[in-house]
mmCIF file of C-alpha atoms in Angstrom:
data_model
loop_
_atom_site.group_PDB
_atom_site.id
_atom_site.type_symbol
_atom_site.label_atom_id
_atom_site.label_comp_id
_atom_site.label_asym_id
_atom_site.label_seq_id
_atom_site.Cartn_x
_atom_site.Cartn_y
_atom_site.Cartn_z
ATOM 1 C CA UNK I 1 -18.228 -8.202 13.744
ATOM 2 C CA UNK I 2 -15.956 -11.269 13.643
ATOM 3 C CA UNK I 3 -17.836 -12.807 10.545
ATOM 4 C CA UNK I 4 -17.389 -9.420 8.661
ATOM 5 C CA UNK I 5 -13.601 -9.802 9.156
ATOM 6 C CA UNK I 6 -13.426 -13.400 8.162
ATOM 7 C CA UNK I 7 -15.118 -12.670 4.886
ATOM 8 C CA UNK I 8 -13.036 -9.514 4.567
ATOM 9 C CA UNK I 9 -9.883 -11.653 4.978
ATOM 10 C CA UNK I 10 -11.061 -14.103 2.371
ATOM 11 C CA UNK I 11 -11.611 -11.513 -0.158
ATOM 12 C CA UNK I 12 -8.027 -10.027 0.528
ATOM 13 C CA UNK I 13 -6.635 -13.700 -0.255
ATOM 14 C CA UNK I 14 -8.666 -13.702 -3.551
ATOM 15 C CA UNK I 15 -7.426 -10.654 -4.810
ATOM 16 C CA UNK I 16 -4.137 -12.230 -5.436
ATOM 17 C CA UNK I 17 -3.686 -14.272 -8.624
ATOM 18 C CA UNK I 18 -0.537 -15.943 -9.775
ATOM 19 C CA UNK I 19 -0.716 -13.872 -12.921
ATOM 20 C CA UNK I 20 0.184 -10.499 -11.182
ATOM 21 C CA UNK I 21 3.363 -11.808 -9.803
ATOM 22 C CA UNK I 22 6.344 -9.331 -10.703
ATOM 23 C CA UNK I 23 9.707 -8.894 -10.018
ATOM 24 C CA UNK I 24 10.890 -8.336 -6.515
ATOM 25 C CA UNK I 25 12.033 -4.834 -6.661
ATOM 26 C CA UNK I 26 9.851 -3.550 -9.604
ATOM 27 C CA UNK I 27 9.019 0.017 -9.155
ATOM 28 C CA UNK I 28 5.256 -0.559 -9.554
ATOM 29 C CA UNK I 29 5.008 -4.285 -7.646
ATOM 30 C CA UNK I 30 3.348 -4.470 -4.570
ATOM 31 C CA UNK I 31 5.055 -5.578 -1.473
ATOM 32 C CA UNK I 32 2.957 -8.604 -0.187
ATOM 33 C CA UNK I 33 2.459 -9.594 3.552
ATOM 34 C CA UNK I 34 1.431 -13.106 3.674
ATOM 35 C CA UNK I 35 -0.245 -13.890 6.834
ATOM 36 C CA UNK I 36 -0.650 -17.634 7.405
ATOM 37 C CA UNK I 37 -2.871 -18.377 10.623
ATOM 38 C CA UNK I 38 -5.639 -20.036 12.126
ATOM 39 C CA UNK I 39 -8.843 -18.241 10.885
ATOM 40 C CA UNK I 40 -11.495 -20.717 12.069
ATOM 41 C CA UNK I 41 -9.883 -23.340 14.489
ATOM 42 C CA UNK I 42 -8.878 -23.623 18.200
ATOM 43 C CA UNK I 43 -6.491 -20.610 18.031
ATOM 44 C CA UNK I 44 -8.448 -18.146 15.857
ATOM 45 C CA UNK I 45 -9.493 -16.269 18.606
ATOM 46 C CA UNK I 46 -5.918 -15.775 19.735
ATOM 47 C CA UNK I 47 -4.874 -14.619 16.455
ATOM 48 C CA UNK I 48 -7.105 -15.307 13.143
ATOM 49 C CA UNK I 49 -9.217 -12.469 12.005
ATOM 50 C CA UNK I 50 -7.939 -10.181 14.710
ATOM 51 C CA UNK I 51 -4.161 -10.673 13.649
ATOM 52 C CA UNK I 52 -5.483 -9.707 10.141
ATOM 53 C CA UNK I 53 -6.990 -6.721 11.400
ATOM 54 C CA UNK I 54 -3.849 -5.501 13.319
ATOM 55 C CA UNK I 55 -1.623 -6.094 10.553
ATOM 56 C CA UNK I 56 -3.915 -3.951 8.157
ATOM 57 C CA UNK I 57 -3.891 -1.135 10.898
ATOM 58 C CA UNK I 58 0.158 -1.425 10.833
ATOM 59 C CA UNK I 59 -0.216 -0.805 6.905
ATOM 60 C CA UNK I 60 -2.703 1.955 6.908
ATOM 61 C CA UNK I 61 -0.654 3.420 9.934
ATOM 62 C CA UNK I 62 2.523 3.289 7.606
ATOM 63 C CA UNK I 63 0.590 5.044 5.112
ATOM 64 C CA UNK I 64 -0.339 2.147 2.606
ATOM 65 C CA UNK I 65 2.921 2.223 0.896
ATOM 66 C CA UNK I 66 6.707 1.730 1.185
ATOM 67 C CA UNK I 67 9.311 2.597 -1.268
ATOM 68 C CA UNK I 68 6.561 4.200 -3.287
ATOM 69 C CA UNK I 69 4.918 0.611 -3.765
ATOM 70 C CA UNK I 70 1.641 -0.544 -2.293
ATOM 71 C CA UNK I 71 1.294 -2.619 0.246
ATOM 72 C CA UNK I 72 -1.129 -5.661 0.372
ATOM 73 C CA UNK I 73 -2.065 -8.137 2.841
ATOM 74 C CA UNK I 74 -2.566 -11.811 1.717
ATOM 75 C CA UNK I 75 -4.444 -14.151 4.098
ATOM 76 C CA UNK I 76 -4.495 -18.089 4.256
ATOM 77 C CA UNK I 77 -5.962 -20.509 6.650
ATOM 78 C CA UNK I 78 -3.475 -22.859 8.006
ATOM 79 C CA UNK I 79 -5.946 -25.393 9.547
ATOM 80 C CA UNK I 80 -3.243 -26.200 12.040
ATOM 81 C CA UNK I 81 -1.785 -28.324 9.494
ATOM 82 C CA UNK I 82 2.036 -28.060 8.752
ATOM 83 C CA UNK I 83 1.627 -29.654 5.153
ATOM 84 C CA UNK I 84 -1.197 -27.259 3.990
ATOM 85 C CA UNK I 85 0.513 -24.161 5.434
ATOM 86 C CA UNK I 86 3.925 -25.086 4.077
ATOM 87 C CA UNK I 87 2.376 -25.682 0.532
ATOM 88 C CA UNK I 88 0.667 -22.256 0.849
ATOM 89 C CA UNK I 89 3.746 -20.436 1.722
ATOM 90 C CA UNK I 90 5.634 -22.092 -1.214
ATOM 91 C CA UNK I 91 2.966 -21.110 -3.589
ATOM 92 C CA UNK I 92 2.730 -17.664 -2.740
ATOM 93 C CA UNK I 93 6.611 -17.343 -2.803
ATOM 94 C CA UNK I 94 6.806 -18.848 -6.242
ATOM 95 C CA UNK I 95 3.726 -17.346 -8.084
ATOM 96 C CA UNK I 96 2.639 -14.260 -6.257
ATOM 97 C CA UNK I 97 5.993 -12.730 -4.998
ATOM 98 C CA UNK I 98 5.278 -12.494 -1.341
ATOM 99 C CA UNK I 99 7.852 -10.253 0.549
ATOM 100 C CA UNK I 100 7.358 -11.551 4.031
ATOM 101 C CA UNK I 101 5.560 -14.289 5.792
ATOM 102 C CA UNK I 102 4.033 -14.025 9.485
ATOM 103 C CA UNK I 103 2.030 -15.426 12.326
ATOM 104 C CA UNK I 104 1.607 -19.233 11.930
ATOM 105 C CA UNK I 105 0.126 -19.885 15.419
ATOM 106 C CA UNK I 106 0.901 -23.844 15.762
ATOM 107 C CA UNK I 107 4.590 -24.435 16.321
ATOM 108 C CA UNK I 108 4.525 -27.388 14.024
ATOM 109 C CA UNK I 109 2.991 -25.255 11.384
ATOM 110 C CA UNK I 110 5.641 -22.541 11.742
ATOM 111 C CA UNK I 111 8.743 -24.945 11.605
ATOM 112 C CA UNK I 112 7.226 -26.159 8.529
ATOM 113 C CA UNK I 113 6.937 -22.601 7.105
ATOM 114 C CA UNK I 114 10.223 -21.451 8.361
ATOM 115 C CA UNK I 115 11.683 -24.411 6.419
ATOM 116 C CA UNK I 116 10.215 -22.946 3.272
ATOM 117 C CA UNK I 117 11.054 -19.451 3.792
ATOM 118 C CA UNK I 118 14.896 -20.406 4.676
ATOM 119 C CA UNK I 119 14.951 -22.358 1.486
ATOM 120 C CA UNK I 120 13.400 -19.516 -0.742
ATOM 121 C CA UNK I 121 15.444 -16.599 1.474
ATOM 122 C CA UNK I 122 12.153 -14.765 2.484
ATOM 123 C CA UNK I 123 11.569 -13.312 6.085
ATOM 124 C CA UNK I 124 9.448 -15.407 8.411
ATOM 125 C CA UNK I 125 8.292 -13.417 11.389
ATOM 126 C CA UNK I 126 7.112 -15.950 13.865
ATOM 127 C CA UNK I 127 4.153 -14.059 15.736
ATOM 128 C CA UNK I 128 1.977 -16.709 16.889
ATOM 129 C CA UNK I 129 3.839 -19.935 17.323
ATOM 130 C CA UNK I 130 5.854 -20.281 20.666
ATOM 131 C CA UNK I 131 8.233 -23.147 20.679
ATOM 132 C CA UNK I 132 11.834 -22.043 21.643
ATOM 133 C CA UNK I 133 13.159 -24.135 18.819
ATOM 134 C CA UNK I 134 12.646 -21.206 16.613
ATOM 135 C CA UNK I 135 15.767 -19.502 18.154
ATOM 136 C CA UNK I 136 17.664 -22.644 19.108
ATOM 137 C CA UNK I 137 18.194 -25.833 16.742
ATOM 138 C CA UNK I 138 15.843 -24.491 14.124
ATOM 139 C CA UNK I 139 16.903 -21.109 13.972
ATOM 140 C CA UNK I 140 17.657 -19.754 10.255
ATOM 141 C CA UNK I 141 19.043 -16.166 9.049
ATOM 142 C CA UNK I 142 15.516 -15.265 7.807
ATOM 143 C CA UNK I 143 13.579 -16.053 11.093
ATOM 144 C CA UNK I 144 12.476 -13.525 13.815
ATOM 145 C CA UNK I 145 10.730 -14.861 16.904
ATOM 146 C CA UNK I 146 8.763 -11.859 17.956
ATOM 147 C CA UNK I 147 5.956 -12.263 20.506
ATOM 148 C CA UNK I 148 6.551 -14.891 23.130
ATOM 149 C CA UNK I 149 8.048 -18.583 23.342
ATOM 150 C CA UNK I 150 7.741 -21.525 25.441
ATOM 151 C CA UNK I 151 11.046 -20.432 27.504
ATOM 152 C CA UNK I 152 9.802 -17.110 28.568
ATOM 153 C CA UNK I 153 6.384 -18.765 29.557
ATOM 154 C CA UNK I 154 7.978 -21.419 31.685
ATOM 155 C CA UNK I 155 10.568 -19.383 33.066
ATOM 156 C CA UNK I 156 8.377 -16.488 34.363
ATOM 157 C CA UNK I 157 5.555 -18.612 35.878
ATOM 158 C CA UNK I 158 7.647 -21.683 36.697
ATOM 159 C CA UNK I 159 10.219 -19.444 38.541
ATOM 160 C CA UNK I 160 7.646 -17.437 40.508
ATOM 161 C CA UNK I 161 5.609 -20.415 41.717
ATOM 162 C CA UNK I 162 8.562 -22.652 42.451
ATOM 163 C CA UNK I 163 10.093 -19.968 44.484
ATOM 164 C CA UNK I 164 6.882 -19.541 46.404
ATOM 165 C CA UNK I 165 7.393 -23.081 47.748
ATOM 166 C CA UNK I 166 5.373 -25.160 45.273
ATOM 167 C CA UNK I 167 8.230 -27.724 44.479
ATOM 168 C CA UNK I 168 6.378 -30.642 42.865
ATOM 169 C CA UNK I 169 5.077 -30.262 39.306
ATOM 170 C CA UNK I 170 2.881 -32.441 37.068
ATOM 171 C CA UNK I 171 2.439 -31.049 33.443
ATOM 172 C CA UNK I 172 -0.474 -31.804 31.108
ATOM 173 C CA UNK I 173 0.681 -30.693 27.490
ATOM 174 C CA UNK I 174 -0.790 -31.063 23.888
ATOM 175 C CA UNK I 175 1.217 -33.329 21.874
ATOM 176 C CA UNK I 176 2.827 -31.095 19.423
ATOM 177 C CA UNK I 177 5.885 -28.944 19.126
ATOM 178 C CA UNK I 178 4.898 -26.250 21.470
ATOM 179 C CA UNK I 179 3.934 -28.885 24.198
ATOM 180 C CA UNK I 180 7.489 -30.823 23.988
ATOM 181 C CA UNK I 181 9.437 -27.663 23.985
ATOM 182 C CA UNK I 182 7.402 -26.302 26.810
ATOM 183 C CA UNK I 183 7.821 -29.470 28.910
ATOM 184 C CA UNK I 184 11.528 -29.239 28.362
ATOM 185 C CA UNK I 185 11.736 -25.594 29.278
ATOM 186 C CA UNK I 186 9.519 -26.106 32.196
ATOM 187 C CA UNK I 187 11.632 -29.090 33.598
ATOM 188 C CA UNK I 188 14.792 -27.047 33.290
ATOM 189 C CA UNK I 189 13.157 -24.064 34.997
ATOM 190 C CA UNK I 190 11.514 -26.135 37.962
ATOM 191 C CA UNK I 191 14.856 -28.024 38.769
ATOM 192 C CA UNK I 192 17.061 -24.666 38.539
ATOM 193 C CA UNK I 193 14.608 -23.390 41.366
ATOM 194 C CA UNK I 194 14.913 -26.356 43.529
ATOM 195 C CA UNK I 195 11.679 -28.167 42.393
ATOM 196 C CA UNK I 196 11.060 -31.411 40.342
ATOM 197 C CA UNK I 197 8.588 -32.901 37.718
ATOM 198 C CA UNK I 198 6.916 -35.653 39.115
ATOM 199 C CA UNK I 199 5.219 -36.575 35.771
ATOM 200 C CA UNK I 200 3.487 -35.666 32.705
ATOM 201 C CA UNK I 201 0.808 -36.623 30.240
ATOM 202 C CA UNK I 202 0.058 -35.590 26.729
ATOM 203 C CA UNK I 203 -3.150 -35.070 24.845
ATOM 204 C CA UNK I 204 -4.052 -34.481 21.269
ATOM 205 C CA UNK I 205 -4.636 -31.090 19.771
ATOM 206 C CA UNK I 206 -8.376 -30.348 20.051
ATOM 207 C CA UNK I 207 -8.856 -32.906 22.477
ATOM 208 C CA UNK I 208 -12.788 -33.608 23.128
ATOM 209 C CA UNK I 209 -12.383 -34.707 26.839
ATOM 210 C CA UNK I 210 -9.708 -33.507 29.417
ATOM 211 C CA UNK I 211 -10.844 -35.370 32.449
ATOM 212 C CA UNK I 212 -8.549 -38.339 32.376
ATOM 213 C CA UNK I 213 -5.609 -36.118 31.870
ATOM 214 C CA UNK I 214 -6.433 -33.969 34.694
ATOM 215 C CA UNK I 215 -7.460 -36.770 37.033
ATOM 216 C CA UNK I 216 -4.099 -38.386 36.571
ATOM 217 C CA UNK I 217 -2.483 -34.884 37.318
ATOM 218 C CA UNK I 218 -4.514 -34.551 40.423
ATOM 219 C CA UNK I 219 -3.713 -38.174 41.632
ATOM 220 C CA UNK I 220 0.100 -37.383 40.836
ATOM 221 C CA UNK I 221 0.535 -35.876 44.468
ATOM 222 C CA UNK I 222 2.149 -32.735 42.737
ATOM 223 C CA UNK I 223 1.923 -29.297 44.385
ATOM 224 C CA UNK I 224 1.203 -27.587 41.021
ATOM 225 C CA UNK I 225 -0.406 -28.797 37.793
ATOM 226 C CA UNK I 226 0.990 -27.137 34.794
ATOM 227 C CA UNK I 227 -1.130 -26.754 31.601
ATOM 228 C CA UNK I 228 0.517 -26.333 28.306
ATOM 229 C CA UNK I 229 -2.021 -25.809 25.750
ATOM 230 C CA UNK I 230 -3.478 -23.136 23.736
ATOM 231 C CA UNK I 231 -6.666 -21.383 22.794
ATOM 232 C CA UNK I 232 -9.848 -23.514 22.993
ATOM 233 C CA UNK I 233 -8.034 -26.589 24.550
ATOM 234 C CA UNK I 234 -6.664 -24.313 27.325
ATOM 235 C CA UNK I 235 -10.175 -23.161 27.895
ATOM 236 C CA UNK I 236 -11.563 -26.790 28.111
ATOM 237 C CA UNK I 237 -8.680 -28.051 30.447
ATOM 238 C CA UNK I 238 -9.303 -25.255 32.915
ATOM 239 C CA UNK I 239 -13.144 -25.595 32.619
ATOM 240 C CA UNK I 240 -12.729 -29.280 33.284
ATOM 241 C CA UNK I 241 -10.283 -28.743 36.036
ATOM 242 C CA UNK I 242 -12.981 -26.485 37.905
ATOM 243 C CA UNK I 243 -15.741 -29.162 37.252
ATOM 244 C CA UNK I 244 -13.474 -31.915 38.900
ATOM 245 C CA UNK I 245 -12.059 -29.603 41.522
ATOM 246 C CA UNK I 246 -8.714 -30.207 40.064
ATOM 247 C CA UNK I 247 -5.751 -27.798 41.539
ATOM 248 C CA UNK I 248 -8.486 -25.918 43.903
ATOM 249 C CA UNK I 249 -7.130 -27.000 47.253
ATOM 250 C CA UNK I 250 -4.581 -25.555 49.453
ATOM 251 C CA UNK I 251 -2.151 -28.539 48.772
ATOM 252 C CA UNK I 252 -2.637 -28.191 44.914
ATOM 253 C CA UNK I 253 -2.744 -25.251 42.590
ATOM 254 C CA UNK I 254 -2.998 -24.739 38.723
ATOM 255 C CA UNK I 255 -0.706 -22.749 36.548
ATOM 256 C CA UNK I 256 -1.276 -22.106 32.635
ATOM 257 C CA UNK I 257 1.637 -21.303 30.145
ATOM 258 C CA UNK I 258 -0.329 -20.213 27.094
ATOM 259 C CA UNK I 259 -3.370 -18.265 28.209
ATOM 260 C CA UNK I 260 -4.385 -14.988 26.719
ATOM 261 C CA UNK I 261 -7.003 -12.276 27.567
ATOM 262 C CA UNK I 262 -9.577 -13.890 25.346
ATOM 263 C CA UNK I 263 -9.359 -17.250 27.079
ATOM 264 C CA UNK I 264 -9.849 -15.472 30.436
ATOM 265 C CA UNK I 265 -12.745 -13.554 29.291
ATOM 266 C CA UNK I 266 -14.451 -16.796 27.758
ATOM 267 C CA UNK I 267 -13.921 -18.911 30.869
ATOM 268 C CA UNK I 268 -15.055 -16.118 33.208
ATOM 269 C CA UNK I 269 -13.215 -14.521 36.369
ATOM 270 C CA UNK I 270 -15.088 -16.819 38.749
ATOM 271 C CA UNK I 271 -13.257 -19.742 37.316
ATOM 272 C CA UNK I 272 -9.938 -18.247 36.413
ATOM 273 C CA UNK I 273 -9.366 -15.926 39.449
ATOM 274 C CA UNK I 274 -6.046 -15.915 41.051
ATOM 275 C CA UNK I 275 -4.574 -17.953 38.272
ATOM 276 C CA UNK I 276 -0.970 -16.461 37.329
ATOM 277 C CA UNK I 277 0.149 -16.251 33.621
ATOM 278 C CA UNK I 278 2.562 -14.426 31.597
ATOM 279 C CA UNK I 279 1.308 -12.001 29.028
ATOM 280 C CA UNK I 280 3.463 -10.273 26.197
ATOM 281 C CA UNK I 281 1.060 -7.327 26.191
ATOM 282 C CA UNK I 282 -1.922 -6.168 28.029
ATOM 283 C CA UNK I 283 -4.620 -3.552 26.563
ATOM 284 C CA UNK I 284 -4.913 -1.829 29.990
ATOM 285 C CA UNK I 285 -1.135 -1.393 30.853
ATOM 286 C CA UNK I 286 -0.771 2.384 30.162
ATOM 287 C CA UNK I 287 -2.230 5.439 28.223
ATOM 288 C CA UNK I 288 -0.482 4.172 24.966
ATOM 289 C CA UNK I 289 -1.830 0.537 25.124
ATOM 290 C CA UNK I 290 -5.326 1.832 25.922
ATOM 291 C CA UNK I 291 -5.388 4.233 22.909
ATOM 292 C CA UNK I 292 -4.234 1.617 20.549
ATOM 293 C CA UNK I 293 -6.459 -1.006 21.868
ATOM 294 C CA UNK I 294 -9.487 1.204 21.521
ATOM 295 C CA UNK I 295 -8.643 1.661 17.959
ATOM 296 C CA UNK I 296 -8.395 -2.067 17.534
ATOM 297 C CA UNK I 297 -11.810 -2.473 19.412
ATOM 298 C CA UNK I 298 -13.466 -0.407 16.949
ATOM 299 C CA UNK I 299 -12.698 -2.925 14.294
ATOM 300 C CA UNK I 300 -13.056 -6.271 16.034
ATOM 301 C CA UNK I 301 -15.418 -5.328 19.058
ATOM 302 C CA UNK I 302 -13.093 -6.221 21.794
ATOM 303 C CA UNK I 303 -9.267 -5.477 23.116
ATOM 304 C CA UNK I 304 -6.489 -7.283 21.366
ATOM 305 C CA UNK I 305 -4.634 -10.278 22.538
ATOM 306 C CA UNK I 306 -0.879 -10.377 22.861
ATOM 307 C CA UNK I 307 -0.436 -11.944 19.660
ATOM 308 C CA UNK I 308 -2.624 -9.564 17.593
ATOM 309 C CA UNK I 309 -0.806 -6.609 19.281
ATOM 310 C CA UNK I 310 2.437 -8.407 18.310
ATOM 311 C CA UNK I 311 1.512 -8.837 14.828
ATOM 312 C CA UNK I 312 0.980 -5.066 14.558
ATOM 313 C CA UNK I 313 4.136 -4.196 15.764
ATOM 314 C CA UNK I 314 6.146 -6.889 13.620
ATOM 315 C CA UNK I 315 4.462 -5.655 10.368
ATOM 316 C CA UNK I 316 5.329 -2.141 11.362
ATOM 317 C CA UNK I 317 8.762 -3.019 12.169
ATOM 318 C CA UNK I 318 9.253 -4.812 8.978
ATOM 319 C CA UNK I 319 7.808 -1.921 6.816
ATOM 320 C CA UNK I 320 10.359 0.457 8.726
ATOM 321 C CA UNK I 321 13.190 -1.819 8.035
ATOM 322 C CA UNK I 322 12.372 -2.039 4.077
ATOM 323 C CA UNK I 323 11.928 1.800 4.210
ATOM 324 C CA UNK I 324 15.365 2.269 5.966
ATOM 325 C CA UNK I 325 17.077 -0.454 3.733
ATOM 326 C CA UNK I 326 15.722 1.171 0.546
ATOM 327 C CA UNK I 327 14.946 -2.176 -0.761
ATOM 328 C CA UNK I 328 13.072 -5.782 -0.144
ATOM 329 C CA UNK I 329 16.036 -7.902 -0.376
ATOM 330 C CA UNK I 330 15.807 -10.172 2.252
ATOM 331 C CA UNK I 331 19.603 -9.755 3.598
ATOM 332 C CA UNK I 332 19.345 -5.914 3.651
ATOM 333 C CA UNK I 333 15.966 -6.080 5.317
ATOM 334 C CA UNK I 334 17.192 -8.483 8.075
ATOM 335 C CA UNK I 335 20.062 -6.596 8.797
ATOM 336 C CA UNK I 336 17.877 -3.469 9.515
ATOM 337 C CA UNK I 337 15.276 -5.189 11.349
ATOM 338 C CA UNK I 338 18.233 -6.318 13.744
ATOM 339 C CA UNK I 339 19.775 -2.861 13.773
ATOM 340 C CA UNK I 340 16.567 -0.810 14.350
ATOM 341 C CA UNK I 341 15.209 -0.689 18.093
ATOM 342 C CA UNK I 342 11.499 -1.362 18.379
ATOM 343 C CA UNK I 343 9.513 1.426 20.362
ATOM 344 C CA UNK I 344 5.759 1.249 19.835
ATOM 345 C CA UNK I 345 2.756 0.155 21.968
ATOM 346 C CA UNK I 346 3.859 -3.100 22.102
ATOM 347 C CA UNK I 347 7.555 -2.669 23.072
ATOM 348 C CA UNK I 348 9.811 -0.434 24.320
ATOM 349 C CA UNK I 349 13.610 -0.679 23.511
ATOM 350 C CA UNK I 350 12.792 -3.791 21.981
ATOM 351 C CA UNK I 351 15.551 -5.373 19.919
ATOM 352 C CA UNK I 352 16.240 -8.517 17.706
ATOM 353 C CA UNK I 353 19.301 -10.595 18.571
ATOM 354 C CA UNK I 354 21.492 -12.622 16.304
ATOM 355 C CA UNK I 355 19.386 -15.781 16.880
ATOM 356 C CA UNK I 356 16.118 -14.100 15.669
ATOM 357 C CA UNK I 357 14.649 -13.729 19.175
ATOM 358 C CA UNK I 358 12.878 -10.098 19.408
ATOM 359 C CA UNK I 359 13.813 -9.333 23.329
ATOM 360 C CA UNK I 360 11.151 -7.230 25.173
ATOM 361 C CA UNK I 361 9.412 -7.188 28.560
ATOM 362 C CA UNK I 362 6.920 -9.661 29.534
ATOM 363 C CA UNK I 363 4.367 -9.411 32.235
ATOM 364 C CA UNK I 364 3.510 -11.678 35.076
ATOM 365 C CA UNK I 365 -0.196 -11.120 35.790
ATOM 366 C CA UNK I 366 -2.859 -12.679 38.316
ATOM 367 C CA UNK I 367 -6.472 -12.889 37.037
ATOM 368 C CA UNK I 368 -8.881 -10.678 39.137
ATOM 369 C CA UNK I 369 -11.929 -11.831 41.102
ATOM 370 C CA UNK I 370 -15.315 -10.774 39.868
ATOM 371 C CA UNK I 371 -15.370 -8.326 42.639
ATOM 372 C CA UNK I 372 -12.200 -6.772 41.773
ATOM 373 C CA UNK I 373 -13.110 -6.331 37.968
ATOM 374 C CA UNK I 374 -14.527 -2.983 36.855
ATOM 375 C CA UNK I 375 -15.670 -4.174 33.378
ATOM 376 C CA UNK I 376 -15.914 -7.292 31.234
ATOM 377 C CA UNK I 377 -12.319 -6.844 30.013
ATOM 378 C CA UNK I 378 -10.683 -5.540 33.166
ATOM 379 C CA UNK I 379 -9.115 -9.042 33.884
ATOM 380 C CA UNK I 380 -5.568 -8.631 35.420
ATOM 381 C CA UNK I 381 -3.428 -7.424 38.345
ATOM 382 C CA UNK I 382 -0.122 -6.765 36.793
ATOM 383 C CA UNK I 383 2.114 -8.244 39.419
ATOM 384 C CA UNK I 384 5.575 -7.881 37.944
ATOM 385 C CA UNK I 385 7.254 -6.520 34.836
ATOM 386 C CA UNK I 386 9.791 -9.073 33.622
ATOM 387 C CA UNK I 387 12.614 -7.600 31.864
ATOM 388 C CA UNK I 388 13.275 -9.079 28.614
ATOM 389 C CA UNK I 389 16.935 -10.195 29.338
ATOM 390 C CA UNK I 390 15.519 -11.982 32.192
ATOM 391 C CA UNK I 391 12.198 -13.554 30.616
ATOM 392 C CA UNK I 392 13.833 -15.040 27.485
ATOM 393 C CA UNK I 393 16.419 -17.545 27.039
ATOM 394 C CA UNK I 394 20.030 -15.847 27.336
ATOM 395 C CA UNK I 395 22.555 -16.001 24.276
ATOM 396 C CA UNK I 396 24.772 -18.067 26.486
ATOM 397 C CA UNK I 397 22.339 -21.013 26.457
ATOM 398 C CA UNK I 398 21.508 -20.673 22.643
ATOM 399 C CA UNK I 399 21.842 -23.828 20.467
ATOM 400 C CA UNK I 400 21.410 -21.663 17.341
ATOM 401 C CA UNK I 401 24.312 -22.168 14.892
ATOM 402 C CA UNK I 402 24.106 -18.345 14.025
ATOM 403 C CA UNK I 403 25.270 -17.356 17.526
ATOM 404 C CA UNK I 404 28.951 -16.814 17.966
ATOM 405 C CA UNK I 405 30.086 -18.746 20.849
#
């Protein structure tokens, strides 16, 4: 099924040719959603073909048209490289009249694309990348940070574990914008709850061997080893930790800040059991999430990740804003996106603040043991619903120049 979707995504991208570019609000011009994501690398299971499928579901559920114009989905593989991704964004804006850009996954990629979008005045919906810089020093008037961010991940997990008595932390982080911001957010959270960061180590994206990083963490004397990497890097780090017995004693535990359901499923409950993490969405939360996830599973063959579900919601919200504004003009659409509440299977009473942060509830979950699970995707105990105003950075702490102090 995955190979089918990948081929489909490529075909969608190839449909678009520079010669078809038309004026922004021409009555017959397509409204084009540009999806730049990791289609084949370490984050492709979290987003990739599943995100493409989710956005196309949103388009179909909206009726395939807005303002009487067809909606097209364009897809490009970022390869997790900022230069490739930003060049593609610029090309689409200049030659294919793209109406909005979405996803991005890697934070360095996202920051590069947002820079282009701000220059060209095109909405950029950051639905995959997580660095809190998108709503702080790198915020723009065209940016919406929709699904998750480093502040919420560090805040929810770090606060819960530190308050539980585990005061000394050691962080193993990926050496990119996500890892650097997560480390800063984690340090602030741990200190605010009476703990301390006793050390940290960085690893390159796509690291082949995590043993030295984890053994350094194990020997640090920390109560908690915090893992800040995503996708297959996160899976590899946790598998290595299990192999070496890292974080599996009464004196030392593991915490992860960028795990999703596909990671837990891939590594297995036996290794992951009892681990705490924060999710923006879980397929088994309620009847509405289960119904939508069943539709998604008919296409992909499994339930969605939080990023894939968030992409559906963000695409639908963008299209509703275009319809309400009566135009694709960026300023008008951004106003409507911030005015309209978000109520769907992903978020209830969600809202987009002046800094671009989409505020919604997050979920502190604990991975089930094999004996507690009733199926291959029955993964979590939902331990706590974290209200959006608690999970995300308050505006009073914002470093975004758009925020009125």
